[in-house]
Amino acid sequence: ISPTQVGVAPQGTAQFTCKGAGSPAPTLDWLVDGLLVQPSPGNQYQVVEDTEGTSTLSVARASVGLTISCRVTSVYNTAIKNTTLTVWALPNVPTGLTSSVVQADVVMRWRDAENLPTQPVAGYYVRYTSQSGLRTTVEKHTTTTSLSLKNLEPNTHYNWTVRSVNDVGFSAFSTAQRFQTGNSTTAAVGGSDPIYTEIWFLASAGGVLALTFLLLIVVLCIRRSKHKRRSEDMFDPTHMGPEPASSLQWSSEPQRIDNSYTARRAAPKELPYVPEPIPLTNQNDVNLYDHVGAEHNYQYSPTTV
């Protein structure tokens, strides 16, 4: 009979083979825990025999350990061979969960419960979830009964739980436990002290803001200077070009001209002004525009040449 020992997962299926030889050919029977197997459709036990004297027993939906026996009977004697069927159990749920927190680092520990019968535990899966922000959940594998995590989110509550795994499958998760991290991380990049790293970061940010403000002031001063220079050039008589020839001389006093009219214009009070010649018409009150778009009021009165 073979194999001599079989182990299956709960609700698994196991097969056993038995062969007898002799002349005349012996008969083969199967016994489970001492009871003769009577194969039938839908039965948990099924027997298949071939023409070479080999019989195969299939045990389905195994849930408990069994003693499987093959009985070979000939005209001369009877022989019985035994084997065992072991139903491996799922691993038990880990117990005794504890956690030790130092600022943003944590060490989680637990105990492994015994299984009877047992398959060796292959490892553990630790699942932890932050209770702030996006509530991120992470699951990590380890082969020992502890797990260390570093640089977690500071000042944050975490829930964590653990389950075991073996060749059969996973246990259920343990009851969730909670821990809270401290206000800052225990390590910074390059091994520097986190407090000094934070101070350096704030100082750098302040320097960038101050430099940006100074650059903005410089740009505004340059733009204002260019605007002022442009305004001065616009009203500087030396930039207006030569005065065009004209029989009309502009001043604050009336003058006689060829068309028998005099013109009076108020001299600008704020800025020097050199106008272009403007044709005069026989009107008493006309608003004219000079070449820079400034509006001026001209008074005309008839006179006699």
mmCIF file of C-alpha atoms in Angstrom:
data_model
loop_
_atom_site.group_PDB
_atom_site.id
_atom_site.type_symbol
_atom_site.label_atom_id
_atom_site.label_comp_id
_atom_site.label_asym_id
_atom_site.label_seq_id
_atom_site.Cartn_x
_atom_site.Cartn_y
_atom_site.Cartn_z
ATOM 1 C CA ILE A 1 0.000 0.000 0.000
ATOM 2 C CA SER A 2 1.245 3.460 -0.794
ATOM 3 C CA PRO A 3 1.821 6.084 0.200
ATOM 4 C CA THR A 4 2.510 5.221 3.808
ATOM 5 C CA GLN A 5 1.277 8.630 5.010
ATOM 6 C CA VAL A 6 -0.810 11.339 3.364
ATOM 7 C CA GLY A 7 -1.511 14.874 4.511
ATOM 8 C CA VAL A 8 -4.154 17.116 2.939
ATOM 9 C CA ALA A 9 -5.728 20.464 3.582
ATOM 10 C CA PRO A 10 -9.181 20.611 5.117
ATOM 11 C CA GLN A 11 -11.821 19.405 2.635
ATOM 12 C CA GLY A 12 -9.022 18.095 0.423
ATOM 13 C CA THR A 13 -8.830 14.787 -1.475
ATOM 14 C CA ALA A 14 -6.303 11.996 -0.899
ATOM 15 C CA GLN A 15 -5.560 8.858 -2.932
ATOM 16 C CA PHE A 16 -4.131 5.492 -1.822
ATOM 17 C CA THR A 17 -2.940 2.578 -3.953
ATOM 18 C CA CYS A 18 -2.860 -1.102 -3.007
ATOM 19 C CA LYS A 19 -1.690 -4.100 -5.063
ATOM 20 C CA GLY A 20 -1.907 -7.832 -4.391
ATOM 21 C CA ALA A 21 -0.359 -10.735 -6.286
ATOM 22 C CA GLY A 22 -0.954 -14.489 -6.252
ATOM 23 C CA SER A 23 -2.484 -17.371 -8.078
ATOM 24 C CA PRO A 24 -5.323 -17.395 -8.110
ATOM 25 C CA ALA A 25 -5.515 -13.559 -7.903
ATOM 26 C CA PRO A 26 -6.390 -12.287 -4.425
ATOM 27 C CA THR A 27 -9.212 -9.909 -3.613
ATOM 28 C CA LEU A 28 -8.565 -6.378 -2.303
ATOM 29 C CA ASP A 29 -10.741 -4.480 0.166
ATOM 30 C CA TRP A 30 -10.426 -1.061 1.766
ATOM 31 C CA LEU A 31 -11.178 -0.201 5.365
ATOM 32 C CA VAL A 32 -11.433 3.231 6.915
ATOM 33 C CA ASP A 33 -10.984 3.259 10.689
ATOM 34 C CA GLY A 34 -11.700 -0.494 10.597
ATOM 35 C CA LEU A 35 -14.933 -0.224 8.597
ATOM 36 C CA LEU A 36 -15.269 -1.811 5.174
ATOM 37 C CA VAL A 37 -15.643 0.717 2.378
ATOM 38 C CA GLN A 38 -18.737 0.257 0.234
ATOM 39 C CA PRO A 39 -18.261 2.478 -2.847
ATOM 40 C CA SER A 40 -21.380 4.121 -4.239
ATOM 41 C CA PRO A 41 -22.082 7.186 -6.440
ATOM 42 C CA GLY A 42 -21.646 10.408 -4.465
ATOM 43 C CA ASN A 43 -19.941 8.605 -1.582
ATOM 44 C CA GLN A 44 -16.958 10.191 0.107
ATOM 45 C CA TYR A 45 -14.953 7.059 -0.715
ATOM 46 C CA GLN A 46 -14.458 5.791 -4.244
ATOM 47 C CA VAL A 47 -12.586 2.630 -5.367
ATOM 48 C CA VAL A 48 -11.194 1.972 -8.852
ATOM 49 C CA GLU A 49 -9.576 -1.376 -9.829
ATOM 50 C CA ASP A 50 -7.605 -2.223 -12.959
ATOM 51 C CA THR A 51 -6.911 -5.540 -14.693
ATOM 52 C CA GLU A 52 -3.447 -5.845 -13.187
ATOM 53 C CA GLY A 53 -4.709 -6.269 -9.640
ATOM 54 C CA THR A 54 -4.221 -2.653 -8.510
ATOM 55 C CA SER A 55 -6.898 -0.885 -6.477
ATOM 56 C CA THR A 56 -7.053 2.885 -5.853
ATOM 57 C CA LEU A 57 -9.029 4.449 -3.010
ATOM 58 C CA SER A 58 -10.005 8.136 -3.232
ATOM 59 C CA VAL A 59 -11.057 9.954 -0.065
ATOM 60 C CA ALA A 60 -12.864 13.262 -0.747
ATOM 61 C CA ARG A 61 -13.746 16.142 1.573
ATOM 62 C CA ALA A 62 -11.339 15.005 4.244
ATOM 63 C CA SER A 63 -11.959 16.803 7.529
ATOM 64 C CA VAL A 64 -10.375 14.582 10.212
ATOM 65 C CA GLY A 65 -7.469 12.170 10.448
ATOM 66 C CA LEU A 66 -8.208 8.629 9.334
ATOM 67 C CA THR A 67 -6.579 5.216 9.403
ATOM 68 C CA ILE A 68 -6.697 3.671 5.961
ATOM 69 C CA SER A 69 -6.240 -0.112 5.611
ATOM 70 C CA CYS A 70 -5.881 -2.348 2.573
ATOM 71 C CA ARG A 71 -6.840 -5.999 3.103
ATOM 72 C CA VAL A 72 -5.554 -8.620 0.649
ATOM 73 C CA THR A 73 -7.240 -12.034 0.801
ATOM 74 C CA SER A 74 -6.123 -15.183 -1.058
ATOM 75 C CA VAL A 75 -7.005 -18.836 -0.789
ATOM 76 C CA TYR A 76 -4.006 -19.252 1.419
ATOM 77 C CA ASN A 77 -4.025 -16.276 3.788
ATOM 78 C CA THR A 78 -5.062 -12.673 4.504
ATOM 79 C CA ALA A 79 -2.751 -9.671 4.789
ATOM 80 C CA ILE A 80 -3.544 -6.130 5.953
ATOM 81 C CA LYS A 81 -1.450 -3.022 5.426
ATOM 82 C CA ASN A 82 -2.233 0.286 7.103
ATOM 83 C CA THR A 83 -1.534 3.933 6.341
ATOM 84 C CA THR A 84 -2.709 7.181 7.840
ATOM 85 C CA LEU A 85 -4.508 10.180 6.436
ATOM 86 C CA THR A 86 -3.672 13.451 8.178
ATOM 87 C CA VAL A 87 -5.776 16.551 7.645
ATOM 88 C CA TRP A 88 -3.525 19.480 8.134
ATOM 89 C CA ALA A 89 -5.022 22.384 9.951
ATOM 90 C CA LEU A 90 -4.862 26.019 9.002
ATOM 91 C CA PRO A 91 -2.518 27.974 11.255
ATOM 92 C CA ASN A 92 -4.006 29.454 14.367
ATOM 93 C CA VAL A 93 -4.483 33.175 14.803
ATOM 94 C CA PRO A 94 -1.450 34.893 16.388
ATOM 95 C CA THR A 95 -1.963 36.195 19.918
ATOM 96 C CA GLY A 96 -0.289 38.515 22.421
ATOM 97 C CA LEU A 97 0.091 41.538 20.124
ATOM 98 C CA THR A 98 2.220 44.368 21.539
ATOM 99 C CA SER A 99 3.890 47.463 20.069
ATOM 100 C CA SER A 100 6.758 49.719 21.173
ATOM 101 C CA VAL A 101 6.864 53.254 19.725
ATOM 102 C CA VAL A 102 9.807 55.665 19.680
ATOM 103 C CA GLN A 103 8.754 58.900 17.957
ATOM 104 C CA ALA A 104 7.905 57.738 14.392
ATOM 105 C CA ASP A 105 9.419 54.220 14.686
ATOM 106 C CA VAL A 106 7.550 51.171 15.958
ATOM 107 C CA VAL A 107 8.311 47.524 16.737
ATOM 108 C CA MET A 108 5.320 45.147 16.649
ATOM 109 C CA ARG A 109 5.482 41.719 18.317
ATOM 110 C CA TRP A 110 3.134 38.723 18.697
ATOM 111 C CA ARG A 111 3.081 35.045 19.688
ATOM 112 C CA ASP A 112 2.373 32.025 17.512
ATOM 113 C CA ALA A 113 -0.243 29.603 18.823
ATOM 114 C CA GLU A 114 0.338 25.851 18.461
ATOM 115 C CA ASN A 115 -1.591 23.829 15.897
ATOM 116 C CA LEU A 116 -2.615 20.208 16.419
ATOM 117 C CA PRO A 117 -1.835 18.589 14.035
ATOM 118 C CA THR A 118 0.403 21.166 12.590
ATOM 119 C CA GLN A 119 2.144 22.236 9.442
ATOM 120 C CA PRO A 120 5.083 24.512 10.132
ATOM 121 C CA VAL A 121 4.125 28.177 9.918
ATOM 122 C CA ALA A 122 5.778 29.634 6.828
ATOM 123 C CA GLY A 123 5.392 33.268 7.801
ATOM 124 C CA TYR A 124 3.192 36.127 8.896
ATOM 125 C CA TYR A 125 1.470 39.035 7.211
ATOM 126 C CA VAL A 126 1.208 42.291 9.141
ATOM 127 C CA ARG A 127 -1.364 44.812 7.961
ATOM 128 C CA TYR A 128 -1.351 48.386 9.278
ATOM 129 C CA THR A 129 -3.553 51.352 8.399
ATOM 130 C CA SER A 130 -3.042 55.050 9.151
ATOM 131 C CA GLN A 131 -6.071 56.760 10.670
ATOM 132 C CA SER A 132 -5.460 60.192 9.099
ATOM 133 C CA GLY A 133 -5.303 61.605 5.603
ATOM 134 C CA LEU A 134 -5.956 58.969 2.914
ATOM 135 C CA ARG A 135 -6.013 56.111 5.480
ATOM 136 C CA THR A 136 -3.347 54.136 3.626
ATOM 137 C CA THR A 137 -3.225 50.372 4.271
ATOM 138 C CA VAL A 138 0.032 48.432 3.890
ATOM 139 C CA GLU A 139 0.659 44.693 4.316
ATOM 140 C CA LYS A 140 4.171 43.340 4.951
ATOM 141 C CA HIS A 141 5.486 39.770 5.143
ATOM 142 C CA THR A 142 7.906 38.478 7.732
ATOM 143 C CA THR A 143 9.104 35.050 8.836
ATOM 144 C CA THR A 144 9.617 36.058 12.480
ATOM 145 C CA THR A 145 7.187 37.030 15.221
ATOM 146 C CA SER A 146 8.076 40.745 15.066
ATOM 147 C CA LEU A 147 8.211 43.585 12.558
ATOM 148 C CA SER A 148 9.988 46.970 12.735
ATOM 149 C CA LEU A 149 8.756 50.040 10.872
ATOM 150 C CA LYS A 150 10.615 53.338 10.598
ATOM 151 C CA ASN A 151 9.747 56.903 9.602
ATOM 152 C CA LEU A 152 5.994 56.552 9.780
ATOM 153 C CA GLU A 153 3.750 59.602 9.611
ATOM 154 C CA PRO A 154 4.374 61.676 12.751
ATOM 155 C CA ASN A 155 1.642 62.256 15.311
ATOM 156 C CA THR A 156 -0.640 59.677 13.640
ATOM 157 C CA HIS A 157 -2.788 56.822 14.931
ATOM 158 C CA TYR A 158 -2.291 53.404 13.303
ATOM 159 C CA ASN A 159 -4.343 50.214 13.519
ATOM 160 C CA TRP A 160 -2.513 46.941 12.936
ATOM 161 C CA THR A 161 -3.253 43.221 12.816
ATOM 162 C CA VAL A 162 -1.405 40.027 11.859
ATOM 163 C CA ARG A 163 -2.193 36.576 10.430
ATOM 164 C CA SER A 164 -0.201 33.347 9.951
ATOM 165 C CA VAL A 165 0.324 31.286 6.804
ATOM 166 C CA ASN A 166 1.453 27.708 6.140
ATOM 167 C CA ASP A 167 1.231 25.228 3.262
ATOM 168 C CA VAL A 168 -2.482 24.790 3.903
ATOM 169 C CA GLY A 169 -3.466 28.448 3.840
ATOM 170 C CA PHE A 170 -3.956 31.572 5.942
ATOM 171 C CA SER A 171 -5.309 31.998 9.409
ATOM 172 C CA ALA A 172 -7.816 34.685 10.228
ATOM 173 C CA PHE A 173 -6.499 38.118 11.193
ATOM 174 C CA SER A 174 -5.935 38.839 14.851
ATOM 175 C CA THR A 175 -7.882 41.463 16.767
ATOM 176 C CA ALA A 176 -6.679 44.892 15.644
ATOM 177 C CA GLN A 177 -4.382 46.850 17.945
ATOM 178 C CA ARG A 178 -3.559 50.588 17.883
ATOM 179 C CA PHE A 179 -0.484 52.724 18.424
ATOM 180 C CA GLN A 180 0.325 56.420 17.938
ATOM 181 C CA THR A 181 3.548 57.873 16.559
ATOM 182 C CA GLY A 182 5.366 60.871 18.042
ATOM 183 C CA ASN A 183 5.771 64.401 16.711
ATOM 184 C CA SER A 184 8.841 63.921 14.514
ATOM 185 C CA THR A 185 10.835 61.233 12.784
ATOM 186 C CA THR A 186 13.831 59.651 14.450
ATOM 187 C CA ALA A 187 16.129 59.823 11.441
ATOM 188 C CA ALA A 188 16.718 62.251 8.636
ATOM 189 C CA VAL A 189 18.427 61.934 5.287
ATOM 190 C CA GLY A 190 22.162 61.504 5.745
ATOM 191 C CA GLY A 191 21.779 60.837 9.469
ATOM 192 C CA SER A 192 21.414 64.518 10.453
ATOM 193 C CA ASP A 193 19.319 65.628 13.369
ATOM 194 C CA PRO A 194 15.683 66.183 12.275
ATOM 195 C CA ILE A 195 15.343 69.398 14.310
ATOM 196 C CA TYR A 196 18.283 71.041 12.541
ATOM 197 C CA THR A 197 17.005 69.734 9.218
ATOM 198 C CA GLU A 198 13.661 71.406 9.830
ATOM 199 C CA ILE A 199 15.333 74.693 10.830
ATOM 200 C CA TRP A 200 17.504 74.590 7.697
ATOM 201 C CA PHE A 201 14.439 74.005 5.539
ATOM 202 C CA LEU A 202 12.568 76.959 7.067
ATOM 203 C CA ALA A 203 15.599 79.231 6.699
ATOM 204 C CA SER A 204 16.013 78.231 3.057
ATOM 205 C CA ALA A 205 12.369 78.900 2.328
ATOM 206 C CA GLY A 206 12.595 82.338 3.977
ATOM 207 C CA GLY A 207 15.683 83.204 1.938
ATOM 208 C CA VAL A 208 13.957 82.282 -1.305
ATOM 209 C CA LEU A 209 10.970 84.475 -0.429
ATOM 210 C CA ALA A 210 13.202 87.436 0.486
ATOM 211 C CA LEU A 211 15.178 87.135 -2.760
ATOM 212 C CA THR A 212 11.967 86.990 -4.783
ATOM 213 C CA PHE A 213 10.692 90.153 -3.051
ATOM 214 C CA LEU A 214 13.925 92.046 -3.776
ATOM 215 C CA LEU A 215 13.852 91.046 -7.442
ATOM 216 C CA LEU A 216 10.270 92.283 -7.695
ATOM 217 C CA ILE A 217 11.255 95.685 -6.249
ATOM 218 C CA VAL A 218 14.152 96.001 -8.722
ATOM 219 C CA VAL A 219 11.889 95.225 -11.672
ATOM 220 C CA LEU A 220 9.321 97.800 -10.545
ATOM 221 C CA CYS A 221 12.028 100.487 -10.113
ATOM 222 C CA ILE A 222 13.411 99.824 -13.602
ATOM 223 C CA ARG A 223 9.984 100.053 -15.171
ATOM 224 C CA ARG A 224 9.204 103.277 -13.323
ATOM 225 C CA SER A 225 12.514 104.827 -14.425
ATOM 226 C CA LYS A 226 11.843 103.968 -18.065
ATOM 227 C CA HIS A 227 8.345 105.448 -17.852
ATOM 228 C CA LYS A 228 9.674 108.695 -16.351
ATOM 229 C CA ARG A 229 12.360 109.015 -19.046
ATOM 230 C CA ARG A 230 9.797 108.478 -21.785
ATOM 231 C CA SER A 231 7.562 111.228 -20.332
ATOM 232 C CA GLU A 232 10.458 113.715 -20.169
ATOM 233 C CA ASP A 233 11.455 113.014 -23.762
ATOM 234 C CA MET A 234 7.911 113.574 -24.938
ATOM 235 C CA PHE A 235 7.752 117.151 -23.575
ATOM 236 C CA ASP A 236 11.373 118.211 -24.158
ATOM 237 C CA PRO A 237 11.475 120.953 -26.885
ATOM 238 C CA THR A 238 14.897 119.735 -27.998
ATOM 239 C CA HIS A 239 13.314 116.430 -29.051
ATOM 240 C CA MET A 240 10.513 118.026 -31.022
ATOM 241 C CA GLY A 241 12.616 118.860 -34.114
ATOM 242 C CA PRO A 242 13.009 122.270 -35.752
ATOM 243 C CA GLU A 243 10.149 124.696 -35.567
ATOM 244 C CA PRO A 244 8.249 124.678 -38.876
ATOM 245 C CA ALA A 245 8.187 127.885 -40.888
ATOM 246 C CA SER A 246 5.000 129.772 -40.385
ATOM 247 C CA SER A 247 3.731 133.290 -40.468
ATOM 248 C CA LEU A 248 2.035 132.629 -37.144
ATOM 249 C CA GLN A 249 4.179 133.091 -34.039
ATOM 250 C CA TRP A 250 2.636 131.615 -30.927
ATOM 251 C CA SER A 251 2.700 133.563 -27.730
ATOM 252 C CA SER A 252 0.463 134.694 -24.947
ATOM 253 C CA GLU A 253 -0.098 138.046 -26.770
ATOM 254 C CA PRO A 254 -2.302 138.530 -29.853
ATOM 255 C CA GLN A 255 -0.447 138.918 -33.169
ATOM 256 C CA ARG A 256 -1.453 140.289 -36.541
ATOM 257 C CA ILE A 257 -1.455 137.757 -39.375
ATOM 258 C CA ASP A 258 -2.100 137.859 -43.129
ATOM 259 C CA ASN A 259 -5.667 136.647 -42.957
ATOM 260 C CA SER A 260 -6.570 139.620 -40.741
ATOM 261 C CA TYR A 261 -7.127 137.571 -37.605
ATOM 262 C CA THR A 262 -5.259 137.429 -34.388
ATOM 263 C CA ALA A 263 -4.902 134.382 -32.252
ATOM 264 C CA ARG A 264 -4.514 134.168 -28.519
ATOM 265 C CA ARG A 265 -3.445 131.013 -26.754
ATOM 266 C CA ALA A 266 -2.793 130.484 -23.102
ATOM 267 C CA ALA A 267 0.772 129.375 -22.548
ATOM 268 C CA PRO A 268 1.073 125.983 -20.797
ATOM 269 C CA LYS A 269 1.807 126.348 -17.121
ATOM 270 C CA GLU A 270 3.428 122.997 -16.395
ATOM 271 C CA LEU A 271 5.483 121.851 -19.381
ATOM 272 C CA PRO A 272 7.155 123.594 -22.370
ATOM 273 C CA TYR A 273 5.248 123.182 -25.538
ATOM 274 C CA VAL A 274 6.155 123.739 -29.214
ATOM 275 C CA PRO A 275 3.103 123.354 -31.463
ATOM 276 C CA GLU A 276 2.889 122.548 -35.093
ATOM 277 C CA PRO A 277 1.253 125.153 -37.365
ATOM 278 C CA ILE A 278 -2.509 124.834 -37.445
ATOM 279 C CA PRO A 279 -4.596 126.515 -40.177
ATOM 280 C CA LEU A 280 -6.859 129.226 -38.777
ATOM 281 C CA THR A 281 -10.440 129.649 -39.813
ATOM 282 C CA ASN A 282 -12.945 132.381 -39.263
ATOM 283 C CA GLN A 283 -14.451 130.987 -36.094
ATOM 284 C CA ASN A 284 -14.975 132.557 -32.747
ATOM 285 C CA ASP A 285 -14.244 129.506 -30.609
ATOM 286 C CA VAL A 286 -12.474 126.358 -31.843
ATOM 287 C CA ASN A 287 -10.976 123.399 -29.962
ATOM 288 C CA LEU A 288 -7.828 122.228 -31.716
ATOM 289 C CA TYR A 289 -5.504 119.243 -31.085
ATOM 290 C CA ASP A 290 -1.757 119.456 -31.320
ATOM 291 C CA HIS A 291 0.569 116.719 -32.484
ATOM 292 C CA VAL A 292 0.761 115.018 -29.057
ATOM 293 C CA GLY A 293 -3.006 114.832 -28.711
ATOM 294 C CA ALA A 294 -3.423 117.610 -26.122
ATOM 295 C CA GLU A 295 -6.565 119.660 -26.457
ATOM 296 C CA HIS A 296 -6.219 123.465 -26.354
ATOM 297 C CA ASN A 297 -8.732 126.249 -26.571
ATOM 298 C CA TYR A 298 -8.003 129.005 -29.116
ATOM 299 C CA GLN A 299 -9.793 132.370 -29.176
ATOM 300 C CA TYR A 300 -10.111 134.144 -32.485
ATOM 301 C CA SER A 301 -11.243 137.736 -33.037
ATOM 302 C CA PRO A 302 -11.383 139.734 -36.321
ATOM 303 C CA THR A 303 -8.958 142.584 -36.674
ATOM 304 C CA THR A 304 -8.112 145.061 -39.308
ATOM 305 C CA VAL A 305 -4.863 145.048 -41.189
#
